Tab-separated table of C-alpha atoms and ligand atoms in Angstrom:
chain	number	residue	atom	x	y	z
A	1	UNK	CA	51.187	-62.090	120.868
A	2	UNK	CA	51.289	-65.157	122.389
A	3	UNK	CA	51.178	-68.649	120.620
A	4	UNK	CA	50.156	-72.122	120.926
A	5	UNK	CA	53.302	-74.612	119.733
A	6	UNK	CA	52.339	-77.539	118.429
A	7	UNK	CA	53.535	-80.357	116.462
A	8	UNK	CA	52.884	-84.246	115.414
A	9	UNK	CA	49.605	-84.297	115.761
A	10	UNK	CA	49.153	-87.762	114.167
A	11	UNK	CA	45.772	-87.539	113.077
A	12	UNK	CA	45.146	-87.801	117.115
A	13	UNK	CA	41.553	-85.890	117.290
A	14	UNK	CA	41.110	-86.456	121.280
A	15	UNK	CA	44.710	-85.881	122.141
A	16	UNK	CA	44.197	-82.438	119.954
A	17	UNK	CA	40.850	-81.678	121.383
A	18	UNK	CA	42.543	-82.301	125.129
A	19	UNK	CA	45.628	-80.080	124.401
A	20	UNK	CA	42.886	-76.919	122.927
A	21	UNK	CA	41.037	-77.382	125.964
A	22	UNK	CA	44.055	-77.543	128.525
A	23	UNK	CA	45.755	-74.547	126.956
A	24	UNK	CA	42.097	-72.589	126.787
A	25	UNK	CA	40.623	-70.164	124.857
A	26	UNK	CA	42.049	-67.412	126.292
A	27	UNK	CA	45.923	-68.104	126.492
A	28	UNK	CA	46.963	-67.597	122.881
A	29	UNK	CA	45.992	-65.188	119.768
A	30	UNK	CA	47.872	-68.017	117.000
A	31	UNK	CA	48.729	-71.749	116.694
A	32	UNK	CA	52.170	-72.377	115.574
A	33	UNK	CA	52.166	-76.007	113.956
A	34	UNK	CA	55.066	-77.590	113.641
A	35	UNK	CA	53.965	-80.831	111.029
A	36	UNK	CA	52.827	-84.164	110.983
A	37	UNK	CA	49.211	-83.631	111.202
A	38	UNK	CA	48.505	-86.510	109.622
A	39	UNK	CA	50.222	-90.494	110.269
A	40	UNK	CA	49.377	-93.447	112.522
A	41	UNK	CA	46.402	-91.609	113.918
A	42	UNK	CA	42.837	-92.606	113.126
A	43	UNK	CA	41.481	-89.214	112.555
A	44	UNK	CA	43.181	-87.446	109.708
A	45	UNK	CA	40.738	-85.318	108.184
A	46	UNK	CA	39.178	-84.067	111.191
A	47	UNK	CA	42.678	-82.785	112.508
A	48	UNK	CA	42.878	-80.820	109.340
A	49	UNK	CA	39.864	-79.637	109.527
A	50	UNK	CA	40.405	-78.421	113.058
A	51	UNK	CA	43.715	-76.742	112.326
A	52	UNK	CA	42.174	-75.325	109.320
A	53	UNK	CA	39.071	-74.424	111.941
A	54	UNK	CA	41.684	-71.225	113.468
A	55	UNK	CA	41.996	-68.791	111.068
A	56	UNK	CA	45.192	-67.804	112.833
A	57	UNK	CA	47.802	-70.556	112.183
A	58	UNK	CA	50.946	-71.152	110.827
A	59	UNK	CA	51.256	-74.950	109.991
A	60	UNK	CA	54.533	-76.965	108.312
A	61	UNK	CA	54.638	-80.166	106.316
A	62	UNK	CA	56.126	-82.723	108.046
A	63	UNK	CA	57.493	-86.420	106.649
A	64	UNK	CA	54.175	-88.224	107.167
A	65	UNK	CA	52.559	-85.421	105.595
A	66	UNK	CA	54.727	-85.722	102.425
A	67	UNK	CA	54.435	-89.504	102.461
A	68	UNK	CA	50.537	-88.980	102.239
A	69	UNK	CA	51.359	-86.871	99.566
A	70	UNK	CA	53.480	-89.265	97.348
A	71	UNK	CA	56.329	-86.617	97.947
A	72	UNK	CA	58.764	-89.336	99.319
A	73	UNK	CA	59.285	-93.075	99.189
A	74	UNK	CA	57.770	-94.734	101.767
A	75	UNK	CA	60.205	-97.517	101.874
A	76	UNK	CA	62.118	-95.788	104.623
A	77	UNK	CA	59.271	-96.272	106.948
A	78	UNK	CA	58.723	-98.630	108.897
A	79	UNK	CA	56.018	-101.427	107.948
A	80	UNK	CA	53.252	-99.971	110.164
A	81	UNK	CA	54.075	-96.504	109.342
A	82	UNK	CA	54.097	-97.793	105.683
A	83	UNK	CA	50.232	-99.309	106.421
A	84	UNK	CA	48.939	-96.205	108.261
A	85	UNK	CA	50.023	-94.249	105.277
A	86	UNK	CA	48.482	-96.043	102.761
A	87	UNK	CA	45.358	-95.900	105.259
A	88	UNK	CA	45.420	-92.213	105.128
A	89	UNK	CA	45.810	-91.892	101.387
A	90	UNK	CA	42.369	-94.162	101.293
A	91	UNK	CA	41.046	-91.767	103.840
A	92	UNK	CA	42.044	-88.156	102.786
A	93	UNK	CA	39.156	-85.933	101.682
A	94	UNK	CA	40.243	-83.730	98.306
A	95	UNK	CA	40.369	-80.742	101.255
A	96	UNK	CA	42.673	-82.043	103.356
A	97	UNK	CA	44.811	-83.047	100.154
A	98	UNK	CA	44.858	-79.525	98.906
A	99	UNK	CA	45.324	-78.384	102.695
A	100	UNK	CA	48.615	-80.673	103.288
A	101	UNK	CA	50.070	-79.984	99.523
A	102	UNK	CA	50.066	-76.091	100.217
A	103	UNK	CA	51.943	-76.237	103.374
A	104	UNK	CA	55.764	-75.059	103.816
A	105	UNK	CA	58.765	-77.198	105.094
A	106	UNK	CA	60.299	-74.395	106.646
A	107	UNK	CA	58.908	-70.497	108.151
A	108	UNK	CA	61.212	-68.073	109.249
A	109	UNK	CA	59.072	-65.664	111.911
A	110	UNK	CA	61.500	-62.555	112.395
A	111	UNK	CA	63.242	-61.632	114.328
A	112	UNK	CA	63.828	-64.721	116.422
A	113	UNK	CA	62.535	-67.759	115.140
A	114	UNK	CA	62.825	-70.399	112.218
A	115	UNK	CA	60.176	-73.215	112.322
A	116	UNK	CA	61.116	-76.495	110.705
A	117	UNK	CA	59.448	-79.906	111.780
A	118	UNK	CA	62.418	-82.149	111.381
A	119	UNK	CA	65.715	-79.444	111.281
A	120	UNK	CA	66.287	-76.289	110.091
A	121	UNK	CA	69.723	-78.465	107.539
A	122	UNK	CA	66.630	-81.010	106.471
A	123	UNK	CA	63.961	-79.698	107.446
A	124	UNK	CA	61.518	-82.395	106.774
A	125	UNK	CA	63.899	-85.648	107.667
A	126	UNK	CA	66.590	-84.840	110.287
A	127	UNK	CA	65.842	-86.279	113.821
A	128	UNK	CA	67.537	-83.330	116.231
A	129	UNK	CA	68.465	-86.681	118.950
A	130	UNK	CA	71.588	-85.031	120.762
A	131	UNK	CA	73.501	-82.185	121.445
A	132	UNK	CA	75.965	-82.254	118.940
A	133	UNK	CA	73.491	-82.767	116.067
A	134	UNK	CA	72.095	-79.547	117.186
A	135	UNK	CA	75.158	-77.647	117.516
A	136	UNK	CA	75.669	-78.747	113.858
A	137	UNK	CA	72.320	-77.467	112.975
A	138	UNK	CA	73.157	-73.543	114.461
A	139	UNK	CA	74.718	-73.258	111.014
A	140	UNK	CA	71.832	-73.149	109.356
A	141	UNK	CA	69.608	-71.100	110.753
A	142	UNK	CA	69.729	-67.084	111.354
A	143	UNK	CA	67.643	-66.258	114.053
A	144	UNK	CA	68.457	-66.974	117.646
A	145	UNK	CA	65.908	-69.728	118.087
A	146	UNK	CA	64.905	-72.144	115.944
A	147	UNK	CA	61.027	-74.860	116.886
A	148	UNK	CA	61.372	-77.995	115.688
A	149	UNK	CA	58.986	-81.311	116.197
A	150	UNK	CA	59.452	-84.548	114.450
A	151	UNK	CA	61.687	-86.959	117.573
A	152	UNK	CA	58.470	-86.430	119.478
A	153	UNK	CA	60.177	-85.527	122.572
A	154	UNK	CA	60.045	-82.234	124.201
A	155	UNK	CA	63.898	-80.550	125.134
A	156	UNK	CA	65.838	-77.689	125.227
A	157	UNK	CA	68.895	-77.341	123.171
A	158	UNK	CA	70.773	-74.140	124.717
A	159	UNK	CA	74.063	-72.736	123.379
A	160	UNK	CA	75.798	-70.836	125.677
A	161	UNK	CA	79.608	-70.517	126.670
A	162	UNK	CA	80.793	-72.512	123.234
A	163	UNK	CA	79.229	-75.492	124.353
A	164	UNK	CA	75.473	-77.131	123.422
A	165	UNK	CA	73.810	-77.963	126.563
A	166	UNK	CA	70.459	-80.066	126.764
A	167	UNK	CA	67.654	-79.274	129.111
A	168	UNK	CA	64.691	-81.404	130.094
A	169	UNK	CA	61.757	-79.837	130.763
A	170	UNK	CA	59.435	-78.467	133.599
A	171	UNK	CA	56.248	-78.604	132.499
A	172	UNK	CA	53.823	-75.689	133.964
A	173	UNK	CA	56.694	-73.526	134.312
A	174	UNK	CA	57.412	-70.695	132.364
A	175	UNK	CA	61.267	-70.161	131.353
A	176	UNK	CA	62.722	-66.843	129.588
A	177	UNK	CA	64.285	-66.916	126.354
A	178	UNK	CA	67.344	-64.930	126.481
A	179	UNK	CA	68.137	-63.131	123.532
A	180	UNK	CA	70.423	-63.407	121.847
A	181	UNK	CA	71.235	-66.856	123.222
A	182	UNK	CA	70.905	-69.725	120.393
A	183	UNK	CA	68.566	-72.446	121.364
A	184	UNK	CA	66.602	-75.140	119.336
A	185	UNK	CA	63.263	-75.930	121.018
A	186	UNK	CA	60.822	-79.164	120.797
A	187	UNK	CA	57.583	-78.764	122.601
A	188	UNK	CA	57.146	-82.953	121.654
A	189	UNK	CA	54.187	-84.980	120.652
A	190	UNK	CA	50.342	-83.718	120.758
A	191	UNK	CA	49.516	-87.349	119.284
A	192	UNK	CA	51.911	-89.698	120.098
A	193	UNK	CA	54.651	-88.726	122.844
A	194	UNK	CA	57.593	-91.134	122.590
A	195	UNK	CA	59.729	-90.108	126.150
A	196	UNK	CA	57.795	-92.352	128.106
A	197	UNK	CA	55.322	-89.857	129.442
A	198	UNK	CA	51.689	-90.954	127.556
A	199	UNK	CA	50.274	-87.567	127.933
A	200	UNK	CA	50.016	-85.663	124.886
A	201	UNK	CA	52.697	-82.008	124.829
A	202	UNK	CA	52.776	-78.780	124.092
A	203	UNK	CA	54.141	-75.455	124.080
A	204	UNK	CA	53.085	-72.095	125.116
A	205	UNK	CA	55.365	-68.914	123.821
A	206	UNK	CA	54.843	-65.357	124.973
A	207	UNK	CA	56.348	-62.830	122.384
A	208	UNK	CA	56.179	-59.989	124.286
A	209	UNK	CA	57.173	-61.828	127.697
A	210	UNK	CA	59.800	-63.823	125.364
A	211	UNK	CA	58.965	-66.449	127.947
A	212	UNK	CA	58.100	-70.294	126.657
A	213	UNK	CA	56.029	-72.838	128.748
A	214	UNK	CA	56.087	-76.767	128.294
A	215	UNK	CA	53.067	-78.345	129.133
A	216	UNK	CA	51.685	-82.091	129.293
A	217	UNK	CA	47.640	-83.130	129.641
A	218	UNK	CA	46.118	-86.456	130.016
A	219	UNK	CA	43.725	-87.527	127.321
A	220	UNK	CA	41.374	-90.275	126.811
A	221	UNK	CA	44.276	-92.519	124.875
A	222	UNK	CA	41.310	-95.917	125.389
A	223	UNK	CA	38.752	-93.771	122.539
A	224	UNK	CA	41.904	-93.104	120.201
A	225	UNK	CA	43.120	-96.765	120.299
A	226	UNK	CA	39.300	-97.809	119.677
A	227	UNK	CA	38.915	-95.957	116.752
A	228	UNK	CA	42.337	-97.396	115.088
A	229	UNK	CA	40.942	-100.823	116.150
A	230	UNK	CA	37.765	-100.033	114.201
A	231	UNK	CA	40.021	-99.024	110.938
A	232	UNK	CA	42.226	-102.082	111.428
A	233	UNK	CA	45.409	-99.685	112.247
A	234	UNK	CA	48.308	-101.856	113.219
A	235	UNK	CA	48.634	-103.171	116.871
A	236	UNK	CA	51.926	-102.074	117.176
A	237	UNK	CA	50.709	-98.394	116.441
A	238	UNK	CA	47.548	-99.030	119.282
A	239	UNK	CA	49.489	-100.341	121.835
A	240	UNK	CA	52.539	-97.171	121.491
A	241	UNK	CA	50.401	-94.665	122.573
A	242	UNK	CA	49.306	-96.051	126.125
A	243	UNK	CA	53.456	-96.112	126.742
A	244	UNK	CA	54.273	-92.698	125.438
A	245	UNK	CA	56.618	-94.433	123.093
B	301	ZN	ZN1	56.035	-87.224	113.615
Protein backbone atom coordinates (compact mmCIF):
# COMPACT_ATOMS: atom_id res chain seq x y z
CA UNK A 1 0.00 0.00 0.00
CA UNK A 2 1.35 3.09 -0.60
CA UNK A 3 -0.09 6.54 0.57
CA UNK A 4 -0.37 10.08 -0.20
CA UNK A 5 0.54 12.33 3.21
CA UNK A 6 -1.03 15.28 3.38
CA UNK A 7 -1.88 17.96 5.68
CA UNK A 8 -3.04 21.86 6.02
CA UNK A 9 -4.67 22.13 3.17
CA UNK A 10 -6.16 25.58 3.96
CA UNK A 11 -9.02 25.55 1.84
CA UNK A 12 -6.09 25.95 -1.00
CA UNK A 13 -8.08 24.28 -4.15
CA UNK A 14 -5.08 24.97 -6.79
CA UNK A 15 -2.30 24.18 -4.41
CA UNK A 16 -4.44 20.73 -3.78
CA UNK A 17 -5.23 20.22 -7.38
CA UNK A 18 -1.19 20.83 -8.14
CA UNK A 19 -0.03 18.39 -5.36
CA UNK A 20 -2.88 15.38 -6.94
CA UNK A 21 -1.48 16.04 -10.17
CA UNK A 22 2.36 16.06 -9.20
CA UNK A 23 2.02 12.93 -7.11
CA UNK A 24 -0.28 11.21 -10.11
CA UNK A 25 -2.75 8.84 -10.35
CA UNK A 26 -0.81 6.03 -10.21
CA UNK A 27 1.62 6.48 -7.14
CA UNK A 28 -0.72 5.82 -4.23
CA UNK A 29 -3.86 3.40 -3.37
CA UNK A 30 -4.97 6.03 -0.04
CA UNK A 31 -4.65 9.69 1.08
CA UNK A 32 -3.55 10.07 4.56
CA UNK A 33 -4.80 13.65 5.74
CA UNK A 34 -3.34 15.04 8.38
CA UNK A 35 -6.04 18.28 9.22
CA UNK A 36 -6.68 21.68 8.55
CA UNK A 37 -8.62 21.39 5.45
CA UNK A 38 -10.26 24.27 5.99
CA UNK A 39 -8.66 28.14 7.27
CA UNK A 40 -7.27 31.20 5.48
CA UNK A 41 -7.89 29.59 2.13
CA UNK A 42 -10.59 30.80 -0.24
CA UNK A 43 -11.91 27.49 -1.23
CA UNK A 44 -13.27 25.55 1.69
CA UNK A 45 -15.97 23.55 0.45
CA UNK A 46 -14.45 22.47 -2.65
CA UNK A 47 -11.37 21.00 -0.66
CA UNK A 48 -13.87 18.95 1.21
CA UNK A 49 -15.49 17.97 -1.42
CA UNK A 50 -12.32 16.80 -3.11
CA UNK A 51 -11.02 14.90 -0.12
CA UNK A 52 -14.39 13.51 0.29
CA UNK A 53 -14.08 12.88 -3.81
CA UNK A 54 -11.38 9.55 -2.80
CA UNK A 55 -13.19 7.05 -1.31
CA UNK A 56 -9.92 5.90 0.19
CA UNK A 57 -8.88 8.46 2.87
CA UNK A 58 -8.14 8.82 6.25
CA UNK A 59 -8.57 12.56 7.24
CA UNK A 60 -7.99 14.32 11.00
CA UNK A 61 -9.50 17.46 12.46
CA UNK A 62 -7.18 19.96 12.84
CA UNK A 63 -7.45 23.52 15.00
CA UNK A 64 -8.93 25.55 12.13
CA UNK A 65 -11.20 22.82 11.55
CA UNK A 66 -12.51 22.90 15.17
CA UNK A 67 -12.58 26.70 15.16
CA UNK A 68 -15.04 26.42 12.10
CA UNK A 69 -16.77 24.20 14.17
CA UNK A 70 -17.30 26.40 17.34
CA UNK A 71 -15.20 23.59 19.13
CA UNK A 72 -12.62 26.17 20.49
CA UNK A 73 -12.36 29.87 21.24
CA UNK A 74 -11.11 31.68 18.62
CA UNK A 75 -9.56 34.30 20.72
CA UNK A 76 -6.24 32.52 20.56
CA UNK A 77 -6.00 33.24 16.93
CA UNK A 78 -4.69 35.68 15.51
CA UNK A 79 -6.98 38.62 14.05
CA UNK A 80 -6.81 37.40 10.42
CA UNK A 81 -7.07 33.87 11.34
CA UNK A 82 -10.01 35.06 13.57
CA UNK A 83 -11.62 36.85 10.11
CA UNK A 84 -10.94 33.88 7.78
CA UNK A 85 -12.77 31.78 10.26
CA UNK A 86 -15.68 33.61 10.60
CA UNK A 87 -15.47 33.73 6.60
CA UNK A 88 -15.60 30.05 6.48
CA UNK A 89 -18.43 29.61 8.95
CA UNK A 90 -20.46 32.10 6.37
CA UNK A 91 -19.20 29.86 3.65
CA UNK A 92 -19.55 26.16 4.84
CA UNK A 93 -22.17 24.11 2.99
CA UNK A 94 -24.32 21.76 5.68
CA UNK A 95 -21.90 18.84 3.87
CA UNK A 96 -18.83 20.04 4.61
CA UNK A 97 -20.17 20.82 8.27
CA UNK A 98 -21.22 17.28 8.80
CA UNK A 99 -17.89 16.20 6.90
CA UNK A 100 -15.45 18.28 9.37
CA UNK A 101 -17.68 17.41 12.70
CA UNK A 102 -17.19 13.55 12.03
CA UNK A 103 -13.53 13.64 11.73
CA UNK A 104 -10.97 12.23 14.49
CA UNK A 105 -8.15 14.20 16.32
CA UNK A 106 -6.04 11.34 16.48
CA UNK A 107 -5.70 7.58 14.21
CA UNK A 108 -3.51 5.04 15.28
CA UNK A 109 -2.64 2.84 11.84
CA UNK A 110 -0.89 -0.41 13.32
CA UNK A 111 1.68 -1.40 13.55
CA UNK A 112 3.78 1.70 13.01
CA UNK A 113 2.04 4.78 12.91
CA UNK A 114 -0.12 7.33 15.02
CA UNK A 115 -1.52 10.31 13.00
CA UNK A 116 -2.23 13.48 14.92
CA UNK A 117 -2.26 17.02 13.17
CA UNK A 118 -0.82 19.05 15.96
CA UNK A 119 0.97 16.14 18.51
CA UNK A 120 0.27 12.93 19.46
CA UNK A 121 0.24 14.81 23.87
CA UNK A 122 -2.38 17.53 22.15
CA UNK A 123 -3.17 16.42 19.34
CA UNK A 124 -5.09 19.25 17.93
CA UNK A 125 -2.91 22.36 19.55
CA UNK A 126 0.77 21.44 20.16
CA UNK A 127 3.23 23.01 17.59
CA UNK A 128 6.12 20.02 17.37
CA UNK A 129 8.94 23.36 16.77
CA UNK A 130 12.20 21.56 18.14
CA UNK A 131 13.81 18.61 19.10
CA UNK A 132 13.21 18.46 22.56
CA UNK A 133 9.44 19.07 22.26
CA UNK A 134 9.48 15.97 20.26
CA UNK A 135 11.50 13.88 22.43
CA UNK A 136 8.84 14.86 25.04
CA UNK A 137 6.15 13.78 22.75
CA UNK A 138 7.77 9.85 22.31
CA UNK A 139 5.87 9.38 25.56
CA UNK A 140 2.84 9.42 24.17
CA UNK A 141 2.65 7.55 21.42
CA UNK A 142 3.14 3.55 20.90
CA UNK A 143 4.10 2.93 17.59
CA UNK A 144 7.51 3.67 16.20
CA UNK A 145 6.44 6.60 14.06
CA UNK A 146 4.16 9.02 14.66
CA UNK A 147 2.72 12.01 11.15
CA UNK A 148 2.00 15.08 12.33
CA UNK A 149 1.09 18.56 10.32
CA UNK A 150 0.00 21.71 11.93
CA UNK A 151 3.88 24.05 12.09
CA UNK A 152 3.55 23.78 8.34
CA UNK A 153 7.04 22.84 7.86
CA UNK A 154 8.23 19.60 6.59
CA UNK A 155 11.20 17.69 9.06
CA UNK A 156 12.35 14.72 10.39
CA UNK A 157 12.45 14.12 14.04
CA UNK A 158 14.74 10.84 14.45
CA UNK A 159 15.54 9.20 17.80
CA UNK A 160 18.38 7.24 17.75
CA UNK A 161 21.40 6.70 20.24
CA UNK A 162 19.33 8.53 23.33
CA UNK A 163 19.39 11.63 21.61
CA UNK A 164 16.47 13.49 19.21
CA UNK A 165 18.08 14.50 16.09
CA UNK A 166 16.33 16.82 13.40
CA UNK A 167 16.59 16.27 9.71
CA UNK A 168 15.71 18.61 6.88
CA UNK A 169 14.52 17.26 4.00
CA UNK A 170 15.45 16.11 0.38
CA UNK A 171 12.71 16.42 -1.56
CA UNK A 172 12.43 13.71 -4.57
CA UNK A 173 14.35 11.37 -2.59
CA UNK A 174 13.13 8.46 -1.06
CA UNK A 175 14.54 7.65 2.62
CA UNK A 176 13.89 4.20 4.60
CA UNK A 177 12.17 4.10 7.76
CA UNK A 178 14.01 1.92 10.03
CA UNK A 179 12.04 0.00 12.27
CA UNK A 180 12.01 0.09 15.12
CA UNK A 181 13.66 3.51 15.21
CA UNK A 182 11.22 6.33 16.78
CA UNK A 183 10.70 9.21 14.50
CA UNK A 184 7.96 11.98 14.26
CA UNK A 185 7.40 13.03 10.63
CA UNK A 186 5.86 16.41 8.99
CA UNK A 187 5.43 16.26 5.29
CA UNK A 188 4.49 20.45 5.77
CA UNK A 189 1.99 22.63 4.09
CA UNK A 190 -0.19 21.63 0.82
CA UNK A 191 -1.80 25.27 1.25
CA UNK A 192 0.30 27.48 2.88
CA UNK A 193 4.11 26.39 3.44
CA UNK A 194 5.66 28.60 6.13
CA UNK A 195 9.78 27.52 5.73
CA UNK A 196 10.28 29.93 3.17
CA UNK A 197 9.89 27.64 0.22
CA UNK A 198 6.26 28.92 -1.56
CA UNK A 199 5.68 25.64 -3.15
CA UNK A 200 3.02 23.69 -1.71
CA UNK A 201 4.46 19.87 0.25
CA UNK A 202 3.85 16.62 0.53
CA UNK A 203 4.57 13.22 1.42
CA UNK A 204 4.74 9.96 -0.26
CA UNK A 205 4.96 6.61 2.13
CA UNK A 206 5.52 3.12 0.80
CA UNK A 207 4.25 0.44 3.35
CA UNK A 208 5.64 -2.34 1.92
CA UNK A 209 9.03 -0.49 0.87
CA UNK A 210 8.70 1.28 4.49
CA UNK A 211 10.36 4.01 2.48
CA UNK A 212 8.88 7.87 2.79
CA UNK A 213 9.42 10.60 0.06
CA UNK A 214 9.16 14.50 0.64
CA UNK A 215 8.11 16.29 -2.20
CA UNK A 216 7.51 20.12 -3.16
CA UNK A 217 5.46 21.43 -6.57
CA UNK A 218 4.94 24.86 -7.80
CA UNK A 219 1.37 26.01 -8.11
CA UNK A 220 -0.36 28.90 -9.53
CA UNK A 221 -0.20 30.90 -5.90
CA UNK A 222 -1.45 34.50 -8.38
CA UNK A 223 -5.29 32.45 -8.94
CA UNK A 224 -5.37 31.53 -5.07
CA UNK A 225 -4.52 35.10 -3.90
CA UNK A 226 -7.23 36.38 -6.57
CA UNK A 227 -9.86 34.48 -5.30
CA UNK A 228 -9.20 35.66 -1.46
CA UNK A 229 -9.09 39.19 -2.98
CA UNK A 230 -12.53 38.56 -4.48
CA UNK A 231 -13.89 37.33 -0.82
CA UNK A 232 -12.16 40.25 0.89
CA UNK A 233 -9.68 37.67 2.83
CA UNK A 234 -7.17 39.67 4.76
CA UNK A 235 -3.98 41.05 2.99
CA UNK A 236 -1.84 39.75 5.41
CA UNK A 237 -3.21 36.14 4.61
CA UNK A 238 -2.73 37.05 0.43
CA UNK A 239 0.50 38.29 0.61
CA UNK A 240 1.93 34.92 3.07
CA UNK A 241 1.53 32.59 0.54
CA UNK A 242 3.80 34.13 -2.32
CA UNK A 243 6.72 33.93 0.69
CA UNK A 244 6.07 30.44 1.89
CA UNK A 245 5.56 31.97 5.27
ZN1 LIG B 1 -2.62 24.58 9.82
Amino acid sequence: MRILVISDIHANLTAFEAVLQDAGKDAWEQIWCLGDVVGYGPDPNECVALLQSFPNHTCLSGNHDWAVLNRLDINSFNVEARQAIHWTQSQLTPESHAYLDGLPSLVIVPPHFTLAHASPRQPVWEYILDASVAAANLLHFETPICLVGHTHTPIIYAYMDDQMMTRTPLYGQPISLNIPDRLIINPGSVGQPRDGDPRAAYALLDLEQMTWEHRRVAYDIAATQARMRQHDLPPRLVARLAYGW
